[in-house]
Coordinates of C-alpha atoms in Angstrom, one line a residue:
M129 CA 65.1 109.1 68.7
N130 CA 67.7 111.3 70.5
T131 CA 66.0 110.8 73.9
Q132 CA 66.4 107.0 73.7
S133 CA 70.1 107.2 73.6
R134 CA 69.9 108.0 77.3
I135 CA 67.5 105.2 78.1
K136 CA 68.9 102.0 79.7
I137 CA 67.0 98.8 79.4
L138 CA 67.9 95.7 81.6
L139 CA 67.1 92.6 79.5
V140 CA 66.7 89.3 81.4
D141 CA 66.4 85.9 79.7
D142 CA 68.1 82.6 80.5
D143 CA 68.1 81.6 76.7
P144 CA 71.4 83.0 75.3
G145 CA 70.0 83.1 71.8
V146 CA 66.9 85.0 72.7
L147 CA 69.0 87.4 74.9
Q148 CA 71.4 88.1 72.0
L149 CA 68.6 88.6 69.4
L150 CA 66.5 90.9 71.6
S151 CA 69.5 92.9 72.7
M152 CA 70.5 93.5 69.1
R153 CA 66.9 94.6 68.3
L154 CA 66.8 97.0 71.2
A155 CA 70.2 98.4 70.4
A156 CA 69.1 99.0 66.8
M157 CA 66.3 101.1 68.3
N158 CA 69.0 103.2 70.0
F159 CA 68.5 102.0 73.5
E160 CA 71.4 101.1 75.8
V161 CA 71.0 97.4 76.7
I162 CA 72.2 95.7 79.9
C163 CA 71.9 91.9 79.7
A164 CA 71.4 89.4 82.5
D165 CA 70.9 85.6 82.1
S166 CA 69.1 85.1 85.4
G167 CA 67.0 86.8 88.1
D168 CA 69.8 86.9 90.6
S169 CA 72.2 88.4 88.0
A170 CA 69.5 91.0 87.1
L171 CA 69.2 92.1 90.8
A172 CA 73.0 92.4 91.0
K173 CA 73.3 94.5 87.9
L174 CA 70.5 96.8 89.2
Q175 CA 72.7 97.6 92.1
L176 CA 75.4 98.8 89.7
E177 CA 73.4 100.3 86.8
C178 CA 70.6 102.8 86.8
A179 CA 68.2 101.1 84.5
N180 CA 65.1 102.9 83.3
I181 CA 63.1 99.8 82.5
V182 CA 63.3 96.0 82.9
I183 CA 62.2 93.5 80.2
S184 CA 62.2 90.0 81.6
D185 CA 61.3 86.5 80.3
L186 CA 58.5 84.8 82.4
R187 CA 59.8 81.2 82.5
M188 CA 63.4 81.0 83.7
D189 CA 65.3 78.5 85.8
G190 CA 65.5 79.5 89.4
M191 CA 63.8 82.9 89.8
D192 CA 61.0 83.4 87.3
G193 CA 59.9 86.7 85.8
I194 CA 57.1 87.4 88.3
E195 CA 59.4 86.6 91.3
L196 CA 62.0 89.0 89.8
F197 CA 59.3 91.7 89.4
E198 CA 58.2 91.3 93.0
K199 CA 61.8 91.8 94.3
I200 CA 62.3 94.8 92.0
Q201 CA 59.1 96.3 93.2
Q202 CA 60.3 96.0 96.8
Q203 CA 63.8 97.3 96.2
Y204 CA 63.2 99.8 93.3
P205 CA 59.6 101.0 93.6
G206 CA 58.5 102.7 90.4
L207 CA 60.9 100.9 88.0
P208 CA 58.6 99.5 85.3
V209 CA 58.8 95.8 84.3
I210 CA 57.6 94.3 81.0
V211 CA 57.3 90.5 81.0
L212 CA 57.7 88.4 77.9
T213 CA 56.7 84.8 77.4
A214 CA 56.3 82.1 74.8
H215 CA 53.7 80.4 76.9
G216 CA 51.3 83.3 77.3
S217 CA 47.8 82.8 78.6
I218 CA 45.0 85.2 79.6
K219 CA 45.2 83.9 83.2
E220 CA 49.0 84.6 83.4
A221 CA 48.6 88.0 81.8
V222 CA 45.8 89.1 84.2
N223 CA 47.8 87.8 87.2
A224 CA 50.9 89.7 86.1
T225 CA 49.2 93.0 85.5
Q226 CA 47.2 92.7 88.8
K227 CA 50.5 92.4 90.6
G228 CA 51.7 95.6 88.9
V229 CA 53.7 94.4 85.9
F230 CA 53.5 97.2 83.4
S231 CA 52.7 95.0 80.4
F232 CA 52.7 91.3 79.4
L233 CA 53.8 90.5 75.8
T234 CA 53.9 87.1 74.0
K235 CA 56.9 85.9 72.1
P236 CA 57.8 86.3 69.3
V237 CA 57.4 90.0 70.2
D238 CA 56.3 92.4 67.5
K239 CA 58.8 95.2 67.1
D240 CA 56.3 98.0 67.0
E241 CA 54.3 96.5 69.9
L242 CA 57.5 96.3 72.0
L243 CA 58.6 99.8 71.2
S244 CA 55.1 101.1 72.0
S245 CA 55.1 99.3 75.4
I246 CA 58.5 100.7 76.2
Q247 CA 57.5 104.3 75.4
Q248 CA 54.3 104.0 77.4
A249 CA 56.2 102.7 80.4
L250 CA 58.8 105.4 80.2
N251 CA 56.2 108.1 80.0
L252 CA 54.7 106.9 83.3
S253 CA 57.9 106.1 85.0
A254 CA 59.7 108.3 87.5
N255 CA 63.0 106.8 86.5
T256 CA 63.6 109.1 83.5
A257 CA 66.9 110.8 82.5
L258 CA 66.0 113.6 84.9
S259 CA 67.0 111.4 87.8
T260 CA 70.5 110.5 86.6
G261 CA 72.1 113.4 88.6
I262 CA 71.6 111.5 91.9
E263 CA 74.2 108.8 91.1
N264 CA 76.6 111.4 89.9
N265 CA 76.5 113.1 93.3
I266 CA 76.5 110.1 95.7
I267 CA 79.4 107.6 95.9
T268 CA 78.3 104.2 97.0
C269 CA 78.3 100.5 96.3
S270 CA 76.0 99.7 99.3
A271 CA 72.7 97.9 98.6
K272 CA 71.1 99.9 101.4
M273 CA 72.2 103.2 99.8
Q274 CA 71.1 102.1 96.3
Q275 CA 67.6 101.4 97.7
L276 CA 67.6 104.9 99.3
L277 CA 68.6 106.5 96.1
E278 CA 65.8 104.8 94.2
Q279 CA 63.4 106.3 96.8
T280 CA 65.1 109.6 96.3
K281 CA 64.6 109.5 92.6
L282 CA 60.8 108.9 93.0
L283 CA 60.5 111.7 95.5
A284 CA 62.5 114.1 93.3
Q285 CA 59.7 114.0 90.7
S286 CA 57.1 115.3 93.1
D287 CA 57.0 118.7 94.8
I288 CA 56.2 117.5 98.3
N289 CA 58.2 118.5 101.4
I290 CA 60.7 115.9 102.5
M291 CA 62.4 115.3 105.8
I292 CA 65.9 113.7 105.7
R293 CA 66.9 111.9 108.9
G294 CA 70.3 110.5 109.9
E295 CA 73.1 110.9 112.3
S296 CA 75.4 114.0 112.1
G297 CA 77.9 113.7 109.3
T298 CA 76.0 111.2 107.2
G299 CA 75.6 113.6 104.3
K300 CA 72.0 114.9 104.7
E301 CA 72.8 118.2 102.8
L302 CA 74.5 116.3 100.0
L303 CA 71.4 114.1 99.6
A304 CA 69.1 117.2 99.6
S305 CA 71.3 118.8 96.9
A306 CA 71.2 115.6 94.8
L307 CA 67.4 115.5 95.2
Q308 CA 67.1 119.1 94.0
A309 CA 69.5 118.3 91.0
A310 CA 67.2 115.4 90.0
S311 CA 64.0 117.5 90.2
S312 CA 62.2 119.9 87.9
R313 CA 63.7 122.7 90.0
A314 CA 67.2 121.7 89.1
D315 CA 68.0 125.0 87.3
Q316 CA 66.6 127.1 90.2
P317 CA 68.3 128.2 93.4
F318 CA 69.2 125.7 96.2
I319 CA 69.7 127.4 99.5
A320 CA 70.9 125.5 102.6
I321 CA 70.3 127.0 106.0
N322 CA 71.6 125.6 109.3
C323 CA 69.0 126.5 111.9
S324 CA 71.3 125.9 114.8
A325 CA 74.1 128.1 113.4
I326 CA 72.2 131.4 113.2
P327 CA 71.3 133.2 116.5
A328 CA 67.6 132.9 117.3
E329 CA 67.1 136.7 117.2
L330 CA 68.5 136.9 113.7
L331 CA 66.9 133.7 112.2
E332 CA 63.6 135.2 111.2
S333 CA 65.3 138.1 109.4
E334 CA 67.6 135.7 107.6
L335 CA 64.8 133.4 106.5
F336 CA 62.1 135.9 105.6
G337 CA 64.0 139.2 105.2
H338 CA 63.4 142.6 106.7
I339 CA 62.7 146.2 105.6
K340 CA 65.0 149.1 106.3
G341 CA 64.5 150.4 109.8
A342 CA 62.8 147.3 111.1
F343 CA 65.2 147.0 114.0
T344 CA 68.5 148.6 115.1
G345 CA 71.1 148.0 112.5
A346 CA 68.6 147.4 109.6
S347 CA 70.2 150.0 107.4
R348 CA 68.7 148.6 104.2
D349 CA 66.1 146.1 102.9
N350 CA 67.0 142.4 103.0
K351 CA 65.0 140.0 100.9
G352 CA 65.8 136.9 103.0
L353 CA 66.7 133.4 102.0
F354 CA 63.2 132.2 101.2
A355 CA 62.7 135.0 98.7
S356 CA 66.2 134.3 97.3
A357 CA 65.2 130.7 96.7
D358 CA 61.9 131.6 94.9
G359 CA 61.3 128.9 92.3
G360 CA 63.8 126.6 93.8
T361 CA 64.5 124.7 97.1
V362 CA 65.2 125.6 100.6
F363 CA 67.0 123.1 102.8
L364 CA 66.5 123.6 106.5
D365 CA 69.2 121.7 108.3
E366 CA 68.8 120.9 112.1
I367 CA 65.2 121.9 111.9
G368 CA 64.7 120.6 115.5
D369 CA 66.7 123.5 116.8
M370 CA 64.3 126.2 115.4
P371 CA 62.9 128.4 118.2
A372 CA 59.2 127.8 119.0
P373 CA 58.0 131.3 118.0
L374 CA 59.6 130.9 114.5
Q375 CA 58.0 127.5 114.1
V376 CA 54.6 129.2 114.0
K377 CA 55.8 131.6 111.3
L378 CA 57.3 128.8 109.2
L379 CA 54.1 126.8 109.5
R380 CA 52.2 129.8 108.0
V381 CA 54.8 130.0 105.1
L382 CA 54.3 126.4 104.3
Q383 CA 50.5 126.6 104.4
E384 CA 50.1 129.8 102.4
Q385 CA 53.4 130.0 100.3
K386 CA 53.8 133.6 101.5
I387 CA 56.4 135.4 103.6
R388 CA 56.2 138.6 105.5
P389 CA 59.6 140.4 106.0
V390 CA 60.3 141.7 109.5
G391 CA 58.9 145.2 109.9
S392 CA 56.6 144.9 106.8
H393 CA 52.8 144.8 106.6
Q394 CA 52.8 143.2 103.2
D395 CA 53.0 139.5 102.2
I396 CA 55.2 138.3 99.3
N397 CA 54.1 135.3 97.3
I398 CA 56.8 132.6 96.9
D399 CA 57.2 129.2 95.2
V400 CA 59.6 127.2 97.3
R401 CA 60.0 123.5 98.0
V402 CA 61.2 122.8 101.5
L403 CA 63.6 120.0 102.4
S404 CA 64.5 119.6 106.1
A405 CA 66.9 117.5 108.1
T406 CA 67.5 116.5 111.6
H407 CA 69.5 114.0 113.7
Q408 CA 67.1 114.5 116.6
N409 CA 64.1 112.5 117.6
L410 CA 61.3 114.9 116.7
E411 CA 58.6 112.6 117.9
E412 CA 60.1 112.9 121.4
A413 CA 60.5 116.7 120.9
I414 CA 56.8 116.9 120.1
S415 CA 55.8 114.9 123.2
E416 CA 58.0 117.3 125.3
G417 CA 56.5 120.4 123.7
R418 CA 59.7 121.5 122.0
F419 CA 58.4 121.0 118.4
R420 CA 55.0 121.7 116.9
E421 CA 53.2 118.6 115.7
D422 CA 51.4 120.5 112.9
L423 CA 54.7 121.8 111.6
Y424 CA 56.2 118.3 111.8
Y425 CA 53.5 116.9 109.5
R426 CA 53.9 119.8 107.1
L427 CA 57.6 119.1 106.8
N428 CA 57.5 115.3 107.0
V429 CA 55.1 114.5 104.1
A430 CA 57.7 111.9 103.1
S431 CA 61.0 111.0 104.7
L432 CA 64.4 109.6 103.8
C433 CA 66.7 108.0 106.3
L434 CA 70.5 108.0 105.7
P435 CA 72.3 105.0 107.2
A436 CA 75.3 105.6 109.4
L437 CA 78.7 104.9 107.8
R438 CA 79.2 101.8 110.0
E439 CA 76.1 100.4 108.3
R440 CA 77.6 100.7 104.9
R441 CA 81.2 99.6 105.5
A442 CA 81.8 98.7 101.9
D443 CA 81.7 102.4 101.1
I444 CA 84.4 103.4 103.5
Q445 CA 87.2 102.3 101.1
L446 CA 85.5 104.1 98.2
L447 CA 85.0 107.3 100.1
A448 CA 88.5 107.3 101.5
K449 CA 90.0 107.0 98.0
H450 CA 87.7 109.7 96.7
F451 CA 88.7 112.1 99.4
L452 CA 92.4 111.5 98.7
D453 CA 91.8 112.2 95.0
Q454 CA 89.9 115.4 95.9
I455 CA 92.8 116.6 98.1
A456 CA 95.3 115.9 95.4
A457 CA 93.3 117.8 92.8
R458 CA 92.9 120.7 95.2
N459 CA 96.6 120.9 96.0
S460 CA 97.9 120.0 92.4
Y461 CA 100.0 117.0 93.4
S462 CA 99.9 113.2 92.7
A463 CA 97.2 111.4 94.6
K464 CA 98.4 109.3 97.6
K465 CA 97.1 105.8 98.3
F466 CA 96.2 103.8 101.3
S467 CA 98.0 100.5 101.8
P468 CA 95.6 97.5 102.0
A469 CA 96.3 97.2 105.8
A470 CA 95.4 100.9 106.2
L471 CA 92.2 100.4 104.4
C472 CA 91.4 97.5 106.7
A473 CA 92.0 99.8 109.7
L474 CA 89.6 102.4 108.3
M475 CA 86.9 99.7 107.6
A476 CA 87.2 98.3 111.1
Y477 CA 86.6 101.6 112.8
D478 CA 83.0 102.5 113.8
W479 CA 83.0 106.2 112.6
P480 CA 80.8 107.9 115.2
G481 CA 81.2 111.1 113.2
N482 CA 80.3 109.3 109.9
I483 CA 81.4 110.7 106.5
R484 CA 82.4 114.1 107.9
Q485 CA 84.8 112.4 110.4
L486 CA 86.2 110.2 107.6
S487 CA 86.9 113.2 105.4
N488 CA 88.7 115.0 108.2
I489 CA 90.8 111.9 109.1
V490 CA 91.8 111.5 105.4
E491 CA 92.7 115.2 105.2
Q492 CA 94.9 114.8 108.3
L493 CA 96.6 111.7 107.0
A494 CA 97.3 113.3 103.6
A495 CA 98.9 116.3 105.2
L496 CA 101.0 114.3 107.7
T497 CA 102.2 111.5 105.5
P498 CA 105.1 112.6 103.2
A499 CA 105.3 109.2 101.4
A500 CA 103.0 108.2 98.5
I501 CA 101.5 105.3 100.5
I502 CA 99.6 105.9 103.8
G503 CA 100.4 103.0 106.0
E504 CA 98.5 101.1 108.7
A505 CA 100.5 102.6 111.7
Q506 CA 99.8 106.2 110.7
T507 CA 96.1 105.4 110.1
I508 CA 95.6 103.7 113.4
A509 CA 97.3 106.6 115.2
A510 CA 95.0 109.1 113.5
L511 CA 91.8 107.3 114.7
P512 CA 90.6 108.8 118.0
K513 CA 90.3 106.1 120.6
S514 CA 88.2 108.1 123.0
S515 CA 85.4 108.4 120.5
I516 CA 84.9 104.7 120.1
P517 CA 81.6 104.1 121.9
S518 CA 81.8 101.7 124.9
K519 CA 79.5 98.7 124.6
E520 CA 79.0 95.3 126.0
M521 CA 80.8 92.5 124.1
P522 CA 78.4 90.6 121.8
P523 CA 77.8 86.9 122.1
L524 CA 80.6 84.9 120.5
A525 CA 78.3 83.5 117.8
D526 CA 77.2 87.0 116.8
A527 CA 80.8 88.3 116.9
R528 CA 82.0 85.4 114.7
K529 CA 79.2 86.0 112.2
L530 CA 79.9 89.7 112.0
F531 CA 83.6 89.2 111.6
E532 CA 83.0 86.6 108.9
R533 CA 80.7 88.9 106.9
E534 CA 83.1 91.9 107.2
Y535 CA 86.1 89.6 106.2
L536 CA 84.3 88.4 103.1
E537 CA 83.2 92.0 102.2
Q538 CA 86.7 93.2 102.6
I539 CA 88.4 90.5 100.6
L540 CA 85.9 90.8 97.8
L541 CA 86.5 94.5 97.7
Q542 CA 90.3 93.9 97.4
T543 CA 89.8 91.5 94.6
Q544 CA 87.2 93.7 92.8
G545 CA 84.6 90.9 93.2
N546 CA 86.7 88.2 91.7
V547 CA 85.5 85.1 93.5
T548 CA 88.3 82.8 92.4
D549 CA 91.0 85.2 93.6
A550 CA 89.1 85.9 96.9
A551 CA 88.7 82.2 97.6
R552 CA 92.4 81.6 96.9
Q553 CA 93.4 84.4 99.3
A554 CA 91.0 83.1 102.0
G555 CA 92.4 79.6 101.6
R556 CA 89.1 78.1 100.7
N557 CA 87.9 76.2 97.7
R558 CA 85.7 78.1 95.3
S559 CA 82.5 76.0 96.1
D560 CA 82.8 76.6 99.9
F561 CA 83.5 80.3 99.3
H562 CA 80.4 80.6 97.2
K563 CA 78.4 79.1 100.0
L564 CA 79.8 81.7 102.4
I565 CA 78.9 84.5 100.0
K566 CA 75.3 83.2 99.7
K567 CA 75.1 82.7 103.5
H568 CA 75.8 86.4 104.1
Q569 CA 73.8 87.6 101.0
L570 CA 76.8 89.3 99.4
N571 CA 76.9 90.3 95.7
P572 CA 80.3 89.9 94.1
D573 CA 79.0 91.7 91.0
L574 CA 78.2 94.8 93.1
L575 CA 81.9 94.9 94.2
R576 CA 83.3 94.1 90.8
N577 CA 82.8 97.7 89.7
A578 CA 83.7 99.4 92.9
K579 CA 86.4 101.5 91.3
K580 CA 84.0 102.7 88.7
L581 CA 81.6 103.8 91.4
S582 CA 84.3 105.7 93.3
G583 CA 85.2 107.6 90.3
E584 CA 88.7 106.0 89.9

C-alpha cells in the first residue's frame, strides 16, 4: 500500500496499553501514527502535525471522544474522525454519527473492519496527500493560521473562485500560490496579476490579449495572461483597483469562461480558476458604486482572511530567522542570528506593513550588521518610529493581561515549550506557571517544535 505511507493517523486513547497496541497495528498497515493520551494533547498535536484522519476512544478522562470530535470539527472542518469504544451501544453510535463522526467501531476492533473504515474516510476526505504542499509553503506556529490553512486545504479541492482578504503585506499571493499547489491544477500555470500596477488603458490587453493592429503599437498578436493560464489559476491582486469598464468584461469571462482579445471578433474558450485579493472594503466600494456587486459575488464564492502579523506574534521570531537564512543562502555566507533581546524587540513591534515590512527590516539589519549576532540596539534603531500607529492607552487591566500573555508566549518560545525551564526563568513555581498558561489558552506543545516549523 504505497499511498498509505503518506497517510498520518492521530490515535487518541488514555489507556497506554491500548494506545501502544493500536499504534503498532496501524504502523504494521504502513500508516504513520501520531499518539495522544488525551483530548487536549490531541488538539495540541493537530496544531503541529497535518493528520489525515483521527481515531479516538470514546470514554476518556477529561475530554471524551465526542467532545474532542466537536472541537476538531470547529477547528479542522473536513478532518474525518473514527470513534472507538468498549462500551458501544446503538444509542451512542446513532448519536455519534448524527453529529458527523465518520464511523463508530466497537473494541476489540476487527483489523479488516478498521482498515475498511479508514480507507472509506480517506476516500471522502479533503485532507489527502494532495494538500500537503500548503504547510511546505507557509511558515507558522499560530493556531489562528493553522485554522486558516485547514480551510485553505478544503477549498483547494474544489474549483470555486476564492477571495483572499487581509492587510497589505500579509502574504495574500503566497497563500494563493499555496492553494494552487494543493489543488488539482498544481501542475498547470499560476499567473499573478497586480491590477493596480498596470495602467488602466493597458490592463484589458494584458489580461485578455490583443490582435496585431488592434491599437497603435500593437505590432503583433498577444495572447494575454488569461489565455496563458489556461488550465491553471489566475490570481488578481488588488481587485478593488480594477477600472469599472473592465469589471464588466471580467464578469463576462467568469460567467462564460471565454475571452475576446482586443480588436478581435472571436471568442476563445478558456479553463481558468480565479483567485482574487484585496485589502479594501469591497462592500463599501459597492455601496459607493466603485465596484460591481454581481462581480463581487462571482469572485467571492468563498473567502479566506489572513490575520495581520501583530495578531500572530509567535510567528515573528520564526519568520525573522527564516528571512535571515534565506539571505545567507542567497549571498553564500554563514547565517547571522538575532540576540534574544533583539527578537523581543521584533516581537514587541506592531508591524503595520506586516510580513513584507519584517522581511525588509531583516534584510536591512543583515546588510548593516557586520557581526554574526544582530543586537537589540541595531534592531530598535531599524524600526521606524513614525509608522507606529497612535492610539489611546488601553485600560490598565487590559494592558496587564496583554503583557502577561505576550510575556508567556515569548518565554515559551525561548525555551521551546519547556514548561519547567520557562517557569524557572519567570521565577514562578511550575504549578502556578501551568495555571497562567491555561488562563491564556497557550499550548506549550505548539511551541515545542517551533524550530521545525521555521525550517531550522
